[in-house]
PDB file of C-alpha atoms in Angstrom:
ATOM      1  CA  ASP A  14     -36.404 -21.469   6.074  1.00  0.00           C
ATOM      2  CA  ALA A  15     -33.712 -21.140   8.737  1.00  0.00           C
ATOM      3  CA  ARG A  16     -30.418 -19.657   7.577  1.00  0.00           C
ATOM      4  CA  VAL A  17     -27.341 -17.986   8.936  1.00  0.00           C
ATOM      5  CA  THR A  18     -27.336 -14.336   7.902  1.00  0.00           C
ATOM      6  CA  GLN A  19     -24.328 -12.055   7.658  1.00  0.00           C
ATOM      7  CA  THR A  20     -23.987  -8.330   7.173  1.00  0.00           C
ATOM      8  CA  PRO A  21     -22.619  -6.566   5.309  1.00  0.00           C
ATOM      9  CA  ARG A  22     -22.199  -8.823   2.270  1.00  0.00           C
ATOM     10  CA  HIS A  23     -19.452  -6.603   0.893  1.00  0.00           C
ATOM     11  CA  LYS A  24     -17.204  -4.065   2.579  1.00  0.00           C
ATOM     12  CA  VAL A  25     -14.499  -1.892   1.077  1.00  0.00           C
ATOM     13  CA  THR A  26     -12.465   0.160   3.510  1.00  0.00           C
ATOM     14  CA  GLU A  27      -9.139   1.891   3.823  1.00  0.00           C
ATOM     15  CA  MET A  28      -6.214   0.615   5.804  1.00  0.00           C
ATOM     16  CA  GLY A  29      -6.427   1.641   9.454  1.00  0.00           C
ATOM     17  CA  GLN A  30     -10.203   1.774   9.615  1.00  0.00           C
ATOM     18  CA  GLU A  31     -12.302  -0.329  11.962  1.00  0.00           C
ATOM     19  CA  VAL A  32     -14.404  -3.059  10.396  1.00  0.00           C
ATOM     20  CA  THR A  33     -17.321  -4.787  12.101  1.00  0.00           C
ATOM     21  CA  MET A  34     -18.955  -7.869  10.633  1.00  0.00           C
ATOM     22  CA  ARG A  35     -22.180  -9.270  12.033  1.00  0.00           C
ATOM     23  CA  CYS A  36     -23.736 -12.699  12.041  1.00  0.00           C
ATOM     24  CA  GLN A  37     -27.136 -13.947  13.060  1.00  0.00           C
ATOM     25  CA  PRO A  38     -26.934 -17.690  13.738  1.00  0.00           C
ATOM     26  CA  ILE A  39     -29.823 -20.033  13.130  1.00  0.00           C
ATOM     27  CA  LEU A  40     -32.303 -19.692  15.990  1.00  0.00           C
ATOM     28  CA  GLY A  41     -31.640 -22.311  18.642  1.00  0.00           C
ATOM     29  CA  HIS A  42     -28.096 -23.116  17.551  1.00  0.00           C
ATOM     30  CA  ASN A  43     -25.601 -23.068  20.404  1.00  0.00           C
ATOM     31  CA  THR A  44     -22.293 -23.033  18.537  1.00  0.00           C
ATOM     32  CA  VAL A  45     -20.977 -20.241  16.339  1.00  0.00           C
ATOM     33  CA  PHE A  46     -17.842 -20.204  14.246  1.00  0.00           C
ATOM     34  CA  TRP A  47     -15.978 -17.467  12.370  1.00  0.00           C
ATOM     35  CA  TYR A  48     -13.873 -18.443   9.349  1.00  0.00           C
ATOM     36  CA  ARG A  49     -11.697 -16.562   6.894  1.00  0.00           C
ATOM     37  CA  GLN A  50     -11.238 -17.723   3.332  1.00  0.00           C
ATOM     38  CA  THR A  51      -8.543 -16.590   0.907  1.00  0.00           C
ATOM     39  CA  MET A  52      -7.341 -18.027  -2.360  1.00  0.00           C
ATOM     40  CA  MET A  53      -3.932 -18.793  -0.891  1.00  0.00           C
ATOM     41  CA  GLN A  54      -4.934 -20.268   2.478  1.00  0.00           C
ATOM     42  CA  GLY A  55      -8.397 -21.630   1.863  1.00  0.00           C
ATOM     43  CA  LEU A  56     -10.720 -21.727   4.886  1.00  0.00           C
ATOM     44  CA  GLU A  57      -9.242 -20.982   8.309  1.00  0.00           C
ATOM     45  CA  LEU A  58     -11.037 -21.133  11.633  1.00  0.00           C
ATOM     46  CA  LEU A  59     -10.707 -17.837  13.509  1.00  0.00           C
ATOM     47  CA  ALA A  60     -12.975 -18.308  16.539  1.00  0.00           C
ATOM     48  CA  TYR A  61     -15.452 -20.735  18.047  1.00  0.00           C
ATOM     49  CA  PHE A  62     -18.222 -20.006  20.548  1.00  0.00           C
ATOM     50  CA  ARG A  63     -20.303 -22.479  22.505  1.00  0.00           C
ATOM     51  CA  ASN A  64     -23.361 -21.146  24.344  1.00  0.00           C
ATOM     52  CA  ARG A  65     -21.987 -17.634  23.683  1.00  0.00           C
ATOM     53  CA  ALA A  66     -18.723 -18.363  25.496  1.00  0.00           C
ATOM     54  CA  PRO A  67     -15.511 -18.172  23.460  1.00  0.00           C
ATOM     55  CA  LEU A  68     -13.920 -21.632  23.427  1.00  0.00           C
ATOM     56  CA  ASP A  69     -11.177 -21.232  20.890  1.00  0.00           C
ATOM     57  CA  ASP A  70      -9.827 -18.121  19.232  1.00  0.00           C
ATOM     58  CA  SER A  71      -6.319 -19.383  18.649  1.00  0.00           C
ATOM     59  CA  GLY A  72      -6.664 -18.827  14.902  1.00  0.00           C
ATOM     60  CA  MET A  73      -7.324 -15.134  15.330  1.00  0.00           C
ATOM     61  CA  PRO A  74      -4.652 -12.374  15.414  1.00  0.00           C
ATOM     62  CA  LYS A  75      -5.366 -11.033  18.904  1.00  0.00           C
ATOM     63  CA  ASP A  76      -3.774  -7.647  18.424  1.00  0.00           C
ATOM     64  CA  ARG A  77      -6.325  -6.471  15.889  1.00  0.00           C
ATOM     65  CA  PHE A  78      -9.185  -8.988  15.817  1.00  0.00           C
ATOM     66  CA  SER A  79     -11.904  -9.478  18.390  1.00  0.00           C
ATOM     67  CA  ALA A  80     -14.983 -11.703  18.378  1.00  0.00           C
ATOM     68  CA  GLU A  81     -17.970 -11.443  20.674  1.00  0.00           C
ATOM     69  CA  MET A  82     -21.502 -12.746  21.151  1.00  0.00           C
ATOM     70  CA  PRO A  83     -23.444 -10.028  22.962  1.00  0.00           C
ATOM     71  CA  ASP A  84     -26.540 -12.234  22.819  1.00  0.00           C
ATOM     72  CA  ALA A  85     -27.648 -15.547  21.361  1.00  0.00           C
ATOM     73  CA  THR A  86     -28.863 -13.927  18.147  1.00  0.00           C
ATOM     74  CA  LEU A  87     -25.778 -11.877  17.302  1.00  0.00           C
ATOM     75  CA  ALA A  88     -22.099 -12.608  16.808  1.00  0.00           C
ATOM     76  CA  THR A  89     -19.625  -9.917  15.824  1.00  0.00           C
ATOM     77  CA  LEU A  90     -16.117  -9.949  14.404  1.00  0.00           C
ATOM     78  CA  LYS A  91     -14.156  -6.712  14.578  1.00  0.00           C
ATOM     79  CA  ILE A  92     -10.881  -5.733  13.001  1.00  0.00           C
ATOM     80  CA  GLN A  93      -9.158  -2.618  14.324  1.00  0.00           C
ATOM     81  CA  PRO A  94      -7.057  -1.358  12.650  1.00  0.00           C
ATOM     82  CA  SER A  95      -7.626  -3.142   9.361  1.00  0.00           C
ATOM     83  CA  GLU A  96      -4.757  -3.961   7.016  1.00  0.00           C
ATOM     84  CA  PRO A  97      -4.679  -4.942   3.313  1.00  0.00           C
ATOM     85  CA  ARG A  98      -3.711  -8.526   4.263  1.00  0.00           C
ATOM     86  CA  ASP A  99      -7.092  -8.826   6.020  1.00  0.00           C
ATOM     87  CA  SER A 100      -8.813  -8.787   2.621  1.00  0.00           C
ATOM     88  CA  ALA A 101     -10.738 -12.044   2.429  1.00  0.00           C
ATOM     89  CA  VAL A 102     -14.211 -13.535   2.673  1.00  0.00           C
ATOM     90  CA  TYR A 103     -15.311 -13.971   6.280  1.00  0.00           C
ATOM     91  CA  PHE A 104     -17.845 -16.716   6.966  1.00  0.00           C
ATOM     92  CA  CYS A 105     -19.950 -17.304  10.011  1.00  0.00           C
ATOM     93  CA  ALA A 106     -21.375 -20.764  10.689  1.00  0.00           C
ATOM     94  CA  SER A 107     -23.663 -22.095  13.392  1.00  0.00           C
ATOM     95  CA  GLY A 108     -24.626 -25.510  14.649  1.00  0.00           C
ATOM     96  CA  LEU A 109     -25.877 -27.585  17.541  1.00  0.00           C
ATOM     97  CA  ILE A 110     -23.272 -29.122  19.818  1.00  0.00           C
ATOM     98  CA  GLN A 111     -25.495 -32.160  20.252  1.00  0.00           C
ATOM     99  CA  ALA A 112     -26.090 -32.612  16.486  1.00  0.00           C
ATOM    100  CA  PRO A 113     -24.644 -35.688  14.800  1.00  0.00           C
ATOM    101  CA  GLN A 114     -20.966 -35.055  14.150  1.00  0.00           C
ATOM    102  CA  GLY A 115     -21.525 -31.376  14.934  1.00  0.00           C
ATOM    103  CA  GLU A 116     -22.715 -30.261  11.490  1.00  0.00           C
ATOM    104  CA  GLN A 117     -22.278 -26.573  10.749  1.00  0.00           C
ATOM    105  CA  PHE A 118     -24.383 -24.325   8.555  1.00  0.00           C
ATOM    106  CA  PHE A 119     -22.573 -21.497   6.821  1.00  0.00           C
ATOM    107  CA  GLY A 120     -23.748 -17.993   6.079  1.00  0.00           C
ATOM    108  CA  PRO A 121     -23.180 -16.292   2.712  1.00  0.00           C
ATOM    109  CA  GLY A 122     -20.042 -14.519   3.871  1.00  0.00           C
ATOM    110  CA  THR A 123     -18.765 -10.943   4.039  1.00  0.00           C
ATOM    111  CA  ARG A 124     -16.306 -10.036   1.303  1.00  0.00           C
ATOM    112  CA  LEU A 125     -13.835  -7.570   2.828  1.00  0.00           C
ATOM    113  CA  THR A 126     -11.445  -5.465   0.778  1.00  0.00           C
ATOM    114  CA  VAL A 127      -8.935  -3.306   2.607  1.00  0.00           C
ATOM    115  CA  LEU A 128      -7.212  -0.785   0.361  1.00  0.00           C
TER     116      LEU A 128
ATOM    117  CA  LYS B  23       1.305 -31.307  11.842  1.00  0.00           C
ATOM    118  CA  ASN B  24      -2.364 -31.839  10.969  1.00  0.00           C
ATOM    119  CA  GLN B  25      -2.880 -31.536   7.238  1.00  0.00           C
ATOM    120  CA  VAL B  26      -5.536 -32.235   4.648  1.00  0.00           C
ATOM    121  CA  GLU B  27      -4.471 -32.493   1.023  1.00  0.00           C
ATOM    122  CA  GLN B  28      -6.846 -32.627  -1.907  1.00  0.00           C
ATOM    123  CA  SER B  29      -6.338 -33.615  -5.495  1.00  0.00           C
ATOM    124  CA  PRO B  30      -6.665 -32.659  -8.184  1.00  0.00           C
ATOM    125  CA  GLN B  31      -6.518 -28.929  -7.575  1.00  0.00           C
ATOM    126  CA  SER B  32      -8.883 -28.383 -10.486  1.00  0.00           C
ATOM    127  CA  LEU B  33     -10.821 -30.551 -12.884  1.00  0.00           C
ATOM    128  CA  ILE B  34     -12.880 -30.032 -16.036  1.00  0.00           C
ATOM    129  CA  ILE B  35     -15.324 -32.719 -17.165  1.00  0.00           C
ATOM    130  CA  LEU B  36     -18.162 -33.008 -19.638  1.00  0.00           C
ATOM    131  CA  GLU B  37     -21.749 -33.049 -18.478  1.00  0.00           C
ATOM    132  CA  GLY B  38     -22.962 -36.571 -17.803  1.00  0.00           C
ATOM    133  CA  LYS B  39     -19.520 -37.947 -16.958  1.00  0.00           C
ATOM    134  CA  ASN B  40     -18.434 -39.265 -13.582  1.00  0.00           C
ATOM    135  CA  CYS B  41     -15.504 -37.998 -11.566  1.00  0.00           C
ATOM    136  CA  THR B  42     -13.678 -38.752  -8.328  1.00  0.00           C
ATOM    137  CA  LEU B  43     -12.025 -36.261  -6.017  1.00  0.00           C
ATOM    138  CA  GLN B  44      -9.378 -37.317  -3.512  1.00  0.00           C
ATOM    139  CA  CYS B  45      -8.573 -36.271   0.041  1.00  0.00           C
ATOM    140  CA  ASN B  46      -5.608 -37.476   2.104  1.00  0.00           C
ATOM    141  CA  TYR B  47      -5.209 -36.431   5.708  1.00  0.00           C
ATOM    142  CA  THR B  48      -2.716 -36.689   8.510  1.00  0.00           C
ATOM    143  CA  VAL B  49      -5.048 -35.328  11.191  1.00  0.00           C
ATOM    144  CA  SER B  50      -4.996 -37.109  14.538  1.00  0.00           C
ATOM    145  CA  PRO B  51      -6.967 -37.978  16.564  1.00  0.00           C
ATOM    146  CA  PHE B  52      -9.684 -38.403  13.984  1.00  0.00           C
ATOM    147  CA  SER B  53     -13.312 -37.562  14.793  1.00  0.00           C
ATOM    148  CA  ASN B  54     -15.052 -37.195  11.454  1.00  0.00           C
ATOM    149  CA  LEU B  55     -14.551 -36.208   7.838  1.00  0.00           C
ATOM    150  CA  ARG B  56     -16.853 -33.969   5.854  1.00  0.00           C
ATOM    151  CA  TRP B  57     -17.159 -33.003   2.246  1.00  0.00           C
ATOM    152  CA  TYR B  58     -18.512 -29.559   1.487  1.00  0.00           C
ATOM    153  CA  LYS B  59     -19.662 -28.052  -1.800  1.00  0.00           C
ATOM    154  CA  GLN B  60     -19.062 -24.341  -2.218  1.00  0.00           C
ATOM    155  CA  ASP B  61     -20.672 -22.509  -5.107  1.00  0.00           C
ATOM    156  CA  THR B  62     -19.014 -19.301  -6.249  1.00  0.00           C
ATOM    157  CA  GLY B  63     -19.937 -16.423  -3.961  1.00  0.00           C
ATOM    158  CA  ARG B  64     -21.654 -18.620  -1.399  1.00  0.00           C
ATOM    159  CA  GLY B  65     -20.848 -20.376   1.843  1.00  0.00           C
ATOM    160  CA  PRO B  66     -19.969 -24.079   1.932  1.00  0.00           C
ATOM    161  CA  VAL B  67     -22.807 -26.581   2.148  1.00  0.00           C
ATOM    162  CA  SER B  68     -22.330 -29.982   3.746  1.00  0.00           C
ATOM    163  CA  LEU B  69     -22.619 -32.977   1.421  1.00  0.00           C
ATOM    164  CA  THR B  70     -21.585 -35.869   3.667  1.00  0.00           C
ATOM    165  CA  ILE B  71     -20.203 -36.476   7.139  1.00  0.00           C
ATOM    166  CA  MET B  72     -18.467 -39.751   8.041  1.00  0.00           C
ATOM    167  CA  THR B  73     -17.135 -41.051  11.314  1.00  0.00           C
ATOM    168  CA  PHE B  74     -14.347 -43.567  11.856  1.00  0.00           C
ATOM    169  CA  SER B  75     -16.648 -46.568  11.516  1.00  0.00           C
ATOM    170  CA  GLU B  76     -18.309 -45.496   8.273  1.00  0.00           C
ATOM    171  CA  ASN B  77     -16.602 -46.297   5.000  1.00  0.00           C
ATOM    172  CA  THR B  78     -19.187 -45.055   2.540  1.00  0.00           C
ATOM    173  CA  LYS B  79     -22.018 -42.565   2.515  1.00  0.00           C
ATOM    174  CA  SER B  80     -24.205 -41.315  -0.300  1.00  0.00           C
ATOM    175  CA  ASN B  81     -26.147 -38.138  -0.877  1.00  0.00           C
ATOM    176  CA  GLY B  82     -27.940 -38.353  -4.203  1.00  0.00           C
ATOM    177  CA  ARG B  83     -25.339 -38.443  -6.955  1.00  0.00           C
ATOM    178  CA  TYR B  84     -22.535 -37.854  -4.442  1.00  0.00           C
ATOM    179  CA  THR B  85     -20.863 -40.845  -2.788  1.00  0.00           C
ATOM    180  CA  ALA B  86     -18.076 -40.415  -0.270  1.00  0.00           C
ATOM    181  CA  THR B  87     -15.737 -43.162   0.871  1.00  0.00           C
ATOM    182  CA  LEU B  88     -13.413 -43.275   3.829  1.00  0.00           C
ATOM    183  CA  ASP B  89     -10.449 -45.536   4.543  1.00  0.00           C
ATOM    184  CA  ALA B  90      -9.396 -44.720   8.081  1.00  0.00           C
ATOM    185  CA  ASP B  91      -6.410 -47.064   7.863  1.00  0.00           C
ATOM    186  CA  THR B  92      -4.798 -45.272   4.938  1.00  0.00           C
ATOM    187  CA  LYS B  93      -6.336 -41.916   5.935  1.00  0.00           C
ATOM    188  CA  GLN B  94      -7.874 -41.378   2.551  1.00  0.00           C
ATOM    189  CA  SER B  95     -11.286 -40.262   1.399  1.00  0.00           C
ATOM    190  CA  SER B  96     -12.841 -39.817  -1.993  1.00  0.00           C
ATOM    191  CA  LEU B  97     -15.913 -38.072  -3.321  1.00  0.00           C
ATOM    192  CA  HIS B  98     -17.458 -39.640  -6.400  1.00  0.00           C
ATOM    193  CA  ILE B  99     -19.890 -37.651  -8.499  1.00  0.00           C
ATOM    194  CA  THR B 100     -22.105 -39.636 -10.833  1.00  0.00           C
ATOM    195  CA  ALA B 101     -23.688 -38.318 -14.025  1.00  0.00           C
ATOM    196  CA  SER B 102     -22.361 -34.816 -13.509  1.00  0.00           C
ATOM    197  CA  GLN B 103     -24.535 -31.777 -14.130  1.00  0.00           C
ATOM    198  CA  LEU B 104     -23.639 -28.180 -14.882  1.00  0.00           C
ATOM    199  CA  SER B 105     -24.791 -27.291 -11.368  1.00  0.00           C
ATOM    200  CA  ASP B 106     -22.045 -29.491  -9.942  1.00  0.00           C
ATOM    201  CA  SER B 107     -19.532 -26.821 -10.962  1.00  0.00           C
ATOM    202  CA  ALA B 108     -18.158 -25.651  -7.623  1.00  0.00           C
ATOM    203  CA  SER B 109     -15.313 -26.030  -5.173  1.00  0.00           C
ATOM    204  CA  TYR B 110     -15.349 -29.246  -3.122  1.00  0.00           C
ATOM    205  CA  ILE B 111     -13.678 -29.005   0.255  1.00  0.00           C
ATOM    206  CA  CYS B 112     -12.607 -31.878   2.484  1.00  0.00           C
ATOM    207  CA  VAL B 113     -12.612 -31.111   6.215  1.00  0.00           C
ATOM    208  CA  VAL B 114     -11.326 -33.356   8.997  1.00  0.00           C
ATOM    209  CA  THR B 115     -12.353 -32.850  12.602  1.00  0.00           C
ATOM    210  CA  THR B 116     -10.378 -33.782  15.659  1.00  0.00           C
ATOM    211  CA  SER B 117     -11.794 -33.650  19.145  1.00  0.00           C
ATOM    212  CA  PRO B 118      -8.920 -33.083  21.542  1.00  0.00           C
ATOM    213  CA  GLY B 119     -10.168 -32.618  25.074  1.00  0.00           C
ATOM    214  CA  GLY B 120     -13.792 -32.587  24.000  1.00  0.00           C
ATOM    215  CA  GLY B 121     -13.490 -29.547  21.743  1.00  0.00           C
ATOM    216  CA  ASN B 122     -13.674 -29.604  17.958  1.00  0.00           C
ATOM    217  CA  LYS B 123     -10.792 -28.589  15.738  1.00  0.00           C
ATOM    218  CA  LEU B 124     -11.280 -28.514  12.012  1.00  0.00           C
ATOM    219  CA  THR B 125      -8.549 -28.869   9.424  1.00  0.00           C
ATOM    220  CA  PHE B 126      -9.539 -27.799   5.924  1.00  0.00           C
ATOM    221  CA  GLY B 127      -8.251 -28.893   2.569  1.00  0.00           C
ATOM    222  CA  THR B 128      -7.744 -26.190  -0.032  1.00  0.00           C
ATOM    223  CA  GLY B 129     -10.419 -27.695  -2.247  1.00  0.00           C
ATOM    224  CA  THR B 130     -10.850 -29.086  -5.737  1.00  0.00           C
ATOM    225  CA  GLN B 131     -12.321 -26.692  -8.254  1.00  0.00           C
ATOM    226  CA  LEU B 132     -14.677 -28.651 -10.519  1.00  0.00           C
ATOM    227  CA  LYS B 133     -16.045 -27.305 -13.766  1.00  0.00           C
ATOM    228  CA  VAL B 134     -18.682 -29.222 -15.698  1.00  0.00           C
ATOM    229  CA  GLU B 135     -19.033 -28.243 -19.344  1.00  0.00           C
ATOM    230  CA  LEU B 136     -21.462 -29.033 -22.126  1.00  0.00           C
TER     231      LEU B 136
END
């Protein structure tokens, strides 16, 4: 059955290291979202792609975060350099722009710990 | 400022009982409101989506209501089961200029006990 997949599921790294998180959206979906979830802030939208083009990345710290879609089957979120405050669960979601009310389907998340 | 507030923050109920979760929002302009269920260690899963003109929508034992005038929504769970233990997140979408902006509540943590 069609699902959003994310890798890795868990990542522990040291401050200053580069972190790359990957997402495979559901085949045929034309919108991709990156979210960050923490206990304090809940879910926050970091970036939004439509047909692989970045539409909104205003929620993302530009100095260290970057999001790309090199092709329709892969979305990446990079943090360089990582900091302890980046520790969170990062979710990718995909959907169809023409779907009713733009429903999104979430992946299982990447749990990032920066020491 | 666009905000979504949920109450209670956490809730414990006995299996078989009903419960109601609340969501108040100040998001404008309003496009739709969604309730998500998030099990521990998993991504959120959509339960219901309602637009401005819909005031109730059901999904099995879950019934969501929307009052667009007072900007309030509720999620009612009937005959709760242990598997209902999860975080329930209210999300309001605006569509300024044709794009979608989502504002998330911080969730209600529900625990169903025997």
